[in-house]
PDB file of C-alpha atoms in Angstrom:
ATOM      1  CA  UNK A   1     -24.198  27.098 -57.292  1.00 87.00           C
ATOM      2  CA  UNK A   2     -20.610  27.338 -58.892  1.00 93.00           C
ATOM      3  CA  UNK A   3     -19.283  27.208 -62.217  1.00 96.00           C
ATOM      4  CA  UNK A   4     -17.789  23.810 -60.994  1.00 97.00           C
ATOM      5  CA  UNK A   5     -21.506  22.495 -60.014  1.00 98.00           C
ATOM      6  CA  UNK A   6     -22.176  23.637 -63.409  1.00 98.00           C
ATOM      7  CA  UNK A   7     -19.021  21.513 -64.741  1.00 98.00           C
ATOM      8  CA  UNK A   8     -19.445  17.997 -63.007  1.00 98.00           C
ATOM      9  CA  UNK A   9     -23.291  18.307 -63.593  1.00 98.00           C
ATOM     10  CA  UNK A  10     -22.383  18.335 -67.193  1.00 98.00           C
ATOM     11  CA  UNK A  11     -20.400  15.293 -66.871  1.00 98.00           C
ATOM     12  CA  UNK A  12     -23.356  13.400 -65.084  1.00 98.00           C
ATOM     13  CA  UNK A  13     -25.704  14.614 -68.328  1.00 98.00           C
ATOM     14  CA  UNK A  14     -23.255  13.525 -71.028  1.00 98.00           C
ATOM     15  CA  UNK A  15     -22.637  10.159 -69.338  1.00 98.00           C
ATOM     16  CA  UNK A  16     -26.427   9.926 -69.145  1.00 98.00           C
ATOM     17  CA  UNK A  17     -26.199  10.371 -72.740  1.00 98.00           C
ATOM     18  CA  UNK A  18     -23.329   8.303 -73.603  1.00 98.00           C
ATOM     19  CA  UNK A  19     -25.130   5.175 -71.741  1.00 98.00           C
ATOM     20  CA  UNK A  20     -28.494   5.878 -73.533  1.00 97.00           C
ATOM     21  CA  UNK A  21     -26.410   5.261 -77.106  1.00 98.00           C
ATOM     22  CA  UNK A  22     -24.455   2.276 -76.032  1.00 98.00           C
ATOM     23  CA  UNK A  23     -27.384   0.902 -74.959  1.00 97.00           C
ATOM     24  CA  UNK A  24     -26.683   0.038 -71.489  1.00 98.00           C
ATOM     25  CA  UNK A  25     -30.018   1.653 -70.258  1.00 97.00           C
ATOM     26  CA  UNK A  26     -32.167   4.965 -69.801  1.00 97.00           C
ATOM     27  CA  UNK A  27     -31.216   8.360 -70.207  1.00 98.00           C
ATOM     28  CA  UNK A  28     -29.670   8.848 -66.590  1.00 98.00           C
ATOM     29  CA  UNK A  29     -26.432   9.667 -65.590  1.00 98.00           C
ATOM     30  CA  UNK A  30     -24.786  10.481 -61.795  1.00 98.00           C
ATOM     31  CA  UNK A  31     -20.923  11.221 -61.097  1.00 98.00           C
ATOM     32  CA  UNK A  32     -19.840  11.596 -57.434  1.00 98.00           C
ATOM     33  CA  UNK A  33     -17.106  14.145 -56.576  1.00 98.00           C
ATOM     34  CA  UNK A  34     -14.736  14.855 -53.293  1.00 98.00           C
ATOM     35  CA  UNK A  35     -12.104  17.496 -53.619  1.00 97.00           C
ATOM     36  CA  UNK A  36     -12.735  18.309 -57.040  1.00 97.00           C
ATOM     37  CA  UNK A  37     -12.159  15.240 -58.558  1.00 98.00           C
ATOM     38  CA  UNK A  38     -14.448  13.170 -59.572  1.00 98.00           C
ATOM     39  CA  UNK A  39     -14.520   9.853 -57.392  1.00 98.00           C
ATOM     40  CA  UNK A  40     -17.465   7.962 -58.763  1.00 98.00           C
ATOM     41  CA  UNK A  41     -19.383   7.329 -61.829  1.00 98.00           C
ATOM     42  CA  UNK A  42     -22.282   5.704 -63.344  1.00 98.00           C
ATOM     43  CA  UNK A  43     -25.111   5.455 -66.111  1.00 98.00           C
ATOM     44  CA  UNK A  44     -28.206   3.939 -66.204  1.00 98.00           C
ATOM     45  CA  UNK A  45     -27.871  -0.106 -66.776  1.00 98.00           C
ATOM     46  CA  UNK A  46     -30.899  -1.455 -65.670  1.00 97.00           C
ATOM     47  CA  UNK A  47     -31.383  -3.070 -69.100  1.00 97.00           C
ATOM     48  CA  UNK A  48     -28.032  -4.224 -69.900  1.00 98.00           C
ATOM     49  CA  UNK A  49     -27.682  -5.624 -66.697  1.00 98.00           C
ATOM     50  CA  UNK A  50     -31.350  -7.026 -65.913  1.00 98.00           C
ATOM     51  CA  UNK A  51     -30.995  -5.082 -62.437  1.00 98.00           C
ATOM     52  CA  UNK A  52     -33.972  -2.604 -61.687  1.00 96.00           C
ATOM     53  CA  UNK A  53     -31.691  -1.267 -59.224  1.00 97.00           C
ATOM     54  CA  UNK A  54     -28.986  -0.809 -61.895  1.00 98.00           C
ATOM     55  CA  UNK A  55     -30.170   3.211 -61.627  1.00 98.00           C
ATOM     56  CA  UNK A  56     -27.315   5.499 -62.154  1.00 98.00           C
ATOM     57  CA  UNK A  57     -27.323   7.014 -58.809  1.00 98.00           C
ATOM     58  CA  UNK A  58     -26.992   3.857 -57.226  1.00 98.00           C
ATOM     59  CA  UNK A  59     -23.721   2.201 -60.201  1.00 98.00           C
ATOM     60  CA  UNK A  60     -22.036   5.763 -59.008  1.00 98.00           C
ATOM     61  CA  UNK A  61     -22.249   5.182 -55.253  1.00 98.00           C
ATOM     62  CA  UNK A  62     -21.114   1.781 -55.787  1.00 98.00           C
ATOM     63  CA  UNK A  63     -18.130   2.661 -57.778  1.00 98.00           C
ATOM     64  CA  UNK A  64     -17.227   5.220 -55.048  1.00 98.00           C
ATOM     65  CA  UNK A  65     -17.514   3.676 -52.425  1.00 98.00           C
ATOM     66  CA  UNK A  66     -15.035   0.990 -54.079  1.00 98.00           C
ATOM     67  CA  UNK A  67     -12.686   3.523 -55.000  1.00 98.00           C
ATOM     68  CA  UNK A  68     -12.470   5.399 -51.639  1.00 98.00           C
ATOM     69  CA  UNK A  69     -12.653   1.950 -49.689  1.00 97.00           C
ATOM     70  CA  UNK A  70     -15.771   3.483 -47.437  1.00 97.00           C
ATOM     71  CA  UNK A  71     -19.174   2.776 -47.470  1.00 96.00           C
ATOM     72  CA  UNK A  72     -19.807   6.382 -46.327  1.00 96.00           C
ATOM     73  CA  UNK A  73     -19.222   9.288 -48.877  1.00 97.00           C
ATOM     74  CA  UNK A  74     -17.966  11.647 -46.321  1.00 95.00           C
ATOM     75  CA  UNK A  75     -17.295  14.971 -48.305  1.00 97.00           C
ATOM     76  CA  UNK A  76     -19.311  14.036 -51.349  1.00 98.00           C
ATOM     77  CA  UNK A  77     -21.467  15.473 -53.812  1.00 98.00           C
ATOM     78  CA  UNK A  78     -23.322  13.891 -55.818  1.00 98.00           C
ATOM     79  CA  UNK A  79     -24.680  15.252 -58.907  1.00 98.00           C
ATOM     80  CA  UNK A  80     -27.490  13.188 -61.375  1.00 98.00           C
ATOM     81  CA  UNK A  81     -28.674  14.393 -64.511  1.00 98.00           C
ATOM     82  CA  UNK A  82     -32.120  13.794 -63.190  1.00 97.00           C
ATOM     83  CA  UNK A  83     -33.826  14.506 -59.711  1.00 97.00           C
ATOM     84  CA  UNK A  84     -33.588  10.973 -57.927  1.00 97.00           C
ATOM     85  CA  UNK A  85     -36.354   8.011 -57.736  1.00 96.00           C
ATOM     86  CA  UNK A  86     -37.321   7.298 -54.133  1.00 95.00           C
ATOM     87  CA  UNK A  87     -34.944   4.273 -54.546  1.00 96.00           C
ATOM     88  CA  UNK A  88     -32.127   6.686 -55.361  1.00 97.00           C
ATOM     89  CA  UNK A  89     -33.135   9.074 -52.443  1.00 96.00           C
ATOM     90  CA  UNK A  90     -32.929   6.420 -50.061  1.00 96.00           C
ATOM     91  CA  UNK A  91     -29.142   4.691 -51.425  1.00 98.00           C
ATOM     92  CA  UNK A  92     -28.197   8.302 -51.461  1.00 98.00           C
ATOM     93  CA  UNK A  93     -29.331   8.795 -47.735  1.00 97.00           C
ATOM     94  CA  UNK A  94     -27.544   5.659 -46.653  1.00 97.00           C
ATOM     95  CA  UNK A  95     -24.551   6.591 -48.284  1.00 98.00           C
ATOM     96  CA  UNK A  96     -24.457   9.894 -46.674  1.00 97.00           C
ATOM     97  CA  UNK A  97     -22.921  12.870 -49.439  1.00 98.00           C
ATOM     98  CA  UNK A  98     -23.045  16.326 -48.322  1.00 98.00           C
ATOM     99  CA  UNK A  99     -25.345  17.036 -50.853  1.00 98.00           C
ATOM    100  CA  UNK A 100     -27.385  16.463 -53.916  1.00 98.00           C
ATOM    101  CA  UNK A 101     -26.744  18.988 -57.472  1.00 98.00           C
ATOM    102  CA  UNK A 102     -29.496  17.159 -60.115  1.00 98.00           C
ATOM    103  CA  UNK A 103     -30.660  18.301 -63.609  1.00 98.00           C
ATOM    104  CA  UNK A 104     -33.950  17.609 -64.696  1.00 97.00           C
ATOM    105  CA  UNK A 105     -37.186  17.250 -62.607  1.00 96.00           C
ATOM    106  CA  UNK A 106     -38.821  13.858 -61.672  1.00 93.00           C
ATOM    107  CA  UNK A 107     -41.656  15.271 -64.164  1.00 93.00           C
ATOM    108  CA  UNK A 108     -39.578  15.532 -66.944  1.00 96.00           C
ATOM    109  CA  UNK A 109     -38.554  11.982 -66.277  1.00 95.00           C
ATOM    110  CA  UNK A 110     -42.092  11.477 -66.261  1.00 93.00           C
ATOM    111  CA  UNK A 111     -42.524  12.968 -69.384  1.00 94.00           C
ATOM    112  CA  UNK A 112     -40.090  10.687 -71.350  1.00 95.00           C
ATOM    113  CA  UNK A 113     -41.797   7.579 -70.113  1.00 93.00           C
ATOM    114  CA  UNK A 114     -40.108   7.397 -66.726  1.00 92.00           C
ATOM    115  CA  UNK A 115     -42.744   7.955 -64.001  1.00 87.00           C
ATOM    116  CA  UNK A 116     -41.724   7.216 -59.986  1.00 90.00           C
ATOM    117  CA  UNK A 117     -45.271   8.933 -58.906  1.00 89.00           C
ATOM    118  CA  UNK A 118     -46.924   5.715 -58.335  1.00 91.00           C
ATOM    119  CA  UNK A 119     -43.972   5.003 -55.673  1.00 93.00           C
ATOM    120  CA  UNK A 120     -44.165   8.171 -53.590  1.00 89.00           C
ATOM    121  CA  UNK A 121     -47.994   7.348 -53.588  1.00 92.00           C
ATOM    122  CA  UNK A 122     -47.258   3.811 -52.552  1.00 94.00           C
ATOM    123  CA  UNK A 123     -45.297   4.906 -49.410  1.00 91.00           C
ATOM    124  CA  UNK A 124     -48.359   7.419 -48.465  1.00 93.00           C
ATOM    125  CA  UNK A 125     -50.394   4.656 -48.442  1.00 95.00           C
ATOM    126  CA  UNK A 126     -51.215   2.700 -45.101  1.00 93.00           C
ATOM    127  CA  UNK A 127     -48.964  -1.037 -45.664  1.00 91.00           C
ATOM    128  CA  UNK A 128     -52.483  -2.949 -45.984  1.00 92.00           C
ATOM    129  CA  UNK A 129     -53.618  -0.583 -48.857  1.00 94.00           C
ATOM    130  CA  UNK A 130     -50.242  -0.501 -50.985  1.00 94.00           C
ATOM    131  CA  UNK A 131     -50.159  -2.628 -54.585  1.00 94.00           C
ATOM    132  CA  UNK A 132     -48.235  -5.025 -53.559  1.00 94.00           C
ATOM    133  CA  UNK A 133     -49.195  -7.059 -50.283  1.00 92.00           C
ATOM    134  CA  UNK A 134     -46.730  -7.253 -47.653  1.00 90.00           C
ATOM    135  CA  UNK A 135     -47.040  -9.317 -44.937  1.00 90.00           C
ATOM    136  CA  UNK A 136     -45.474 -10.150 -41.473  1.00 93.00           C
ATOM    137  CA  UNK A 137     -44.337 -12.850 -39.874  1.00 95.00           C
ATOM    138  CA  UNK A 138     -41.873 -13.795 -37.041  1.00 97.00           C
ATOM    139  CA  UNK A 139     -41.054 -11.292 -35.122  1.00 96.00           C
ATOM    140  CA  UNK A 140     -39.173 -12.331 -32.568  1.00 97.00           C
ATOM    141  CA  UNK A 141     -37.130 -14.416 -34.447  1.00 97.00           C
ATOM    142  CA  UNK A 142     -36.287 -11.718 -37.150  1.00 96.00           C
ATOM    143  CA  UNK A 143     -35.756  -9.096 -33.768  1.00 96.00           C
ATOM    144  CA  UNK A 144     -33.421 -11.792 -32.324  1.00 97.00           C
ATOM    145  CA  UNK A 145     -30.976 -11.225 -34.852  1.00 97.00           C
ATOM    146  CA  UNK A 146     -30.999  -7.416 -34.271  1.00 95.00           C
ATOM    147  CA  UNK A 147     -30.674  -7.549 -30.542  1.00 97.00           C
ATOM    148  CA  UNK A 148     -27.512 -10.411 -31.300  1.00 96.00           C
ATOM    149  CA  UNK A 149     -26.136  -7.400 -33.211  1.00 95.00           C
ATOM    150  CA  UNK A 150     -26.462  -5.284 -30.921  1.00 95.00           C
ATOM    151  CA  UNK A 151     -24.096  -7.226 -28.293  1.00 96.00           C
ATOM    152  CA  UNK A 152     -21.849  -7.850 -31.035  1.00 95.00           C
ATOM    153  CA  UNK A 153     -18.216  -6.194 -29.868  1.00 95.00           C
ATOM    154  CA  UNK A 154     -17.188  -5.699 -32.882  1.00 95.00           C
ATOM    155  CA  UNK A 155     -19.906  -4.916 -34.930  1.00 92.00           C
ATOM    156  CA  UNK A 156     -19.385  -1.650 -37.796  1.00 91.00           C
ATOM    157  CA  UNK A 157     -21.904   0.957 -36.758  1.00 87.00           C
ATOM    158  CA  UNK A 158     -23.460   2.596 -40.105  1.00 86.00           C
TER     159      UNK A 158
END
């Protein structure tokens, strides 16, 4: 870890903070960086925006990925005030940064009212034993689709 890890993770927590006063949502804050410069930010808005998947993880990929005109950030790290929620994890997988600098543990999220356990238990769980019933239905009509992708020339590989 470097004093400039030390510097943008500073800037995630204060805009974690400065979204918790305004009101726009819970005490989370993410900026992304590439070259030193910070190319992405975002605070929690789930509230303010009546989006659950307003997290501030996921408002900082967004905005990077509109500045840099990617949906890849190639280069990247991202650093969050707070470890990420499995939703977080997996928009940060997708998106692809070199790496991950966080703050706080999940448990100290957990500790301020914001507990994710219940998911990672959820996604142990066989899909016939989870919370919330899921349930399949056509198949081969939903695969059709991916194998029409698949012969598509000019299709964007991601």
């Amino acid at each position: 870890m470097t004093d400039q890890d030390e510097y943008f993770l500073r800037e995630a927590i204060e805009l974690a903070r400065t979204g918790m006063i305004n009101g726009q949502g819970g005490p989370f804050g993410a900026v992304i960086v590439r070259n030193g410069e910070i190319v992405g930010r975002g605070c929690n808005q789930v509230t303010s925006t009546n989006d659950p998947t307003a997290h501030a993880e996921v408002v900082a990929i967004r905005d990077a990925c509109q500045n840099m005109g990617t949906f890849q950030l190639e280069d990247c790290t991202l650093y969050a005030s707070c470890e990420p929620c499995p939703m977080c994890l997996g928009a940060i997988y997708w998106a692809r940064p070199n790496r991950i600098v966080y703050g706080a543990f999940h448990s100290d999220a957990a500790g301020a009212g914001f507990d994710d356990q219940f998911i990672y238990e959820e996604l142990d769980k066989p899909r016939e034993q989870r919370h919330i019933p899921m349930h399949q239905l056509l198949r081969s009509e939903a695969d059709a689709v991916f194998q029409e992708w698949v012969a598509m020339e000019k299709r964007i590989p991601y």
